[in-house]
Amino acid sequence: MAVVYIRGDSAAEWAINGFPNSIMLEKPFAMAEMITAVDHLLKERSTDPASA
């Protein structure tokens, strides 16, 4: 499962505790960053043969 994390601090912990194939957005972020993150994860999933 792909996850977009949003945190205000401790973003460094995400690399240790986050799910694979996920993205961390740090506050404050622009809506365009959220859209890009979701778009990236959806495209990655559609090209991954394991997701079928």
mmCIF file of C-alpha atoms in Angstrom:
data_model
loop_
_atom_site.group_PDB
_atom_site.id
_atom_site.type_symbol
_atom_site.label_atom_id
_atom_site.label_comp_id
_atom_site.label_asym_id
_atom_site.label_seq_id
_atom_site.Cartn_x
_atom_site.Cartn_y
_atom_site.Cartn_z
ATOM 1 C CA MET A 1 0.000 0.000 0.000
ATOM 2 C CA ALA A 2 1.373 3.391 -0.958
ATOM 3 C CA VAL A 3 1.204 6.090 1.706
ATOM 4 C CA VAL A 4 1.695 9.860 1.616
ATOM 5 C CA TYR A 5 2.894 10.947 5.054
ATOM 6 C CA ILE A 6 2.478 14.550 6.214
ATOM 7 C CA ARG A 7 4.548 15.668 9.173
ATOM 8 C CA GLY A 8 5.596 18.893 10.750
ATOM 9 C CA ASP A 9 8.691 17.472 12.411
ATOM 10 C CA SER A 10 10.711 14.268 12.805
ATOM 11 C CA ALA A 11 10.663 13.588 9.075
ATOM 12 C CA ALA A 12 13.944 11.720 9.467
ATOM 13 C CA GLU A 13 12.083 8.928 11.322
ATOM 14 C CA TRP A 14 10.001 8.268 8.220
ATOM 15 C CA ALA A 15 12.881 6.469 6.486
ATOM 16 C CA ILE A 16 13.019 4.022 9.393
ATOM 17 C CA ASN A 17 9.303 3.612 10.198
ATOM 18 C CA GLY A 18 7.585 4.377 6.895
ATOM 19 C CA PHE A 19 6.058 1.924 4.474
ATOM 20 C CA PRO A 20 7.982 1.059 1.303
ATOM 21 C CA ASN A 21 6.803 2.972 -1.787
ATOM 22 C CA SER A 22 5.664 5.922 0.271
ATOM 23 C CA ILE A 23 6.397 9.644 0.249
ATOM 24 C CA MET A 24 6.948 12.140 3.052
ATOM 25 C CA LEU A 25 5.673 15.715 2.722
ATOM 26 C CA GLU A 26 6.863 18.180 5.310
ATOM 27 C CA LYS A 27 4.598 20.996 6.484
ATOM 28 C CA PRO A 28 4.126 23.541 5.149
ATOM 29 C CA PHE A 29 3.712 22.182 1.637
ATOM 30 C CA ALA A 30 2.012 23.440 -1.495
ATOM 31 C CA MET A 31 -1.028 21.599 -2.861
ATOM 32 C CA ALA A 32 0.989 21.000 -6.043
ATOM 33 C CA GLU A 33 3.430 18.920 -3.965
ATOM 34 C CA MET A 34 0.574 16.721 -2.734
ATOM 35 C CA ILE A 35 -0.763 16.266 -6.255
ATOM 36 C CA THR A 36 2.712 15.394 -7.539
ATOM 37 C CA ALA A 37 3.234 12.869 -4.728
ATOM 38 C CA VAL A 38 -0.079 11.100 -5.351
ATOM 39 C CA ASP A 39 0.483 11.154 -9.118
ATOM 40 C CA HIS A 40 3.943 9.644 -8.669
ATOM 41 C CA LEU A 41 2.646 6.839 -6.438
ATOM 42 C CA LEU A 42 -0.225 6.035 -8.808
ATOM 43 C CA LYS A 43 2.092 5.895 -11.817
ATOM 44 C CA GLU A 44 4.561 3.747 -9.903
ATOM 45 C CA ARG A 45 1.796 1.334 -8.960
ATOM 46 C CA SER A 46 0.437 1.099 -12.505
ATOM 47 C CA THR A 47 3.880 0.104 -13.845
ATOM 48 C CA ASP A 48 4.690 -2.355 -11.043
ATOM 49 C CA PRO A 49 3.924 -5.951 -12.118
ATOM 50 C CA ALA A 50 3.581 -6.981 -8.446
ATOM 51 C CA SER A 51 0.570 -4.663 -8.009
ATOM 52 C CA ALA A 52 -1.537 -6.573 -10.542
#
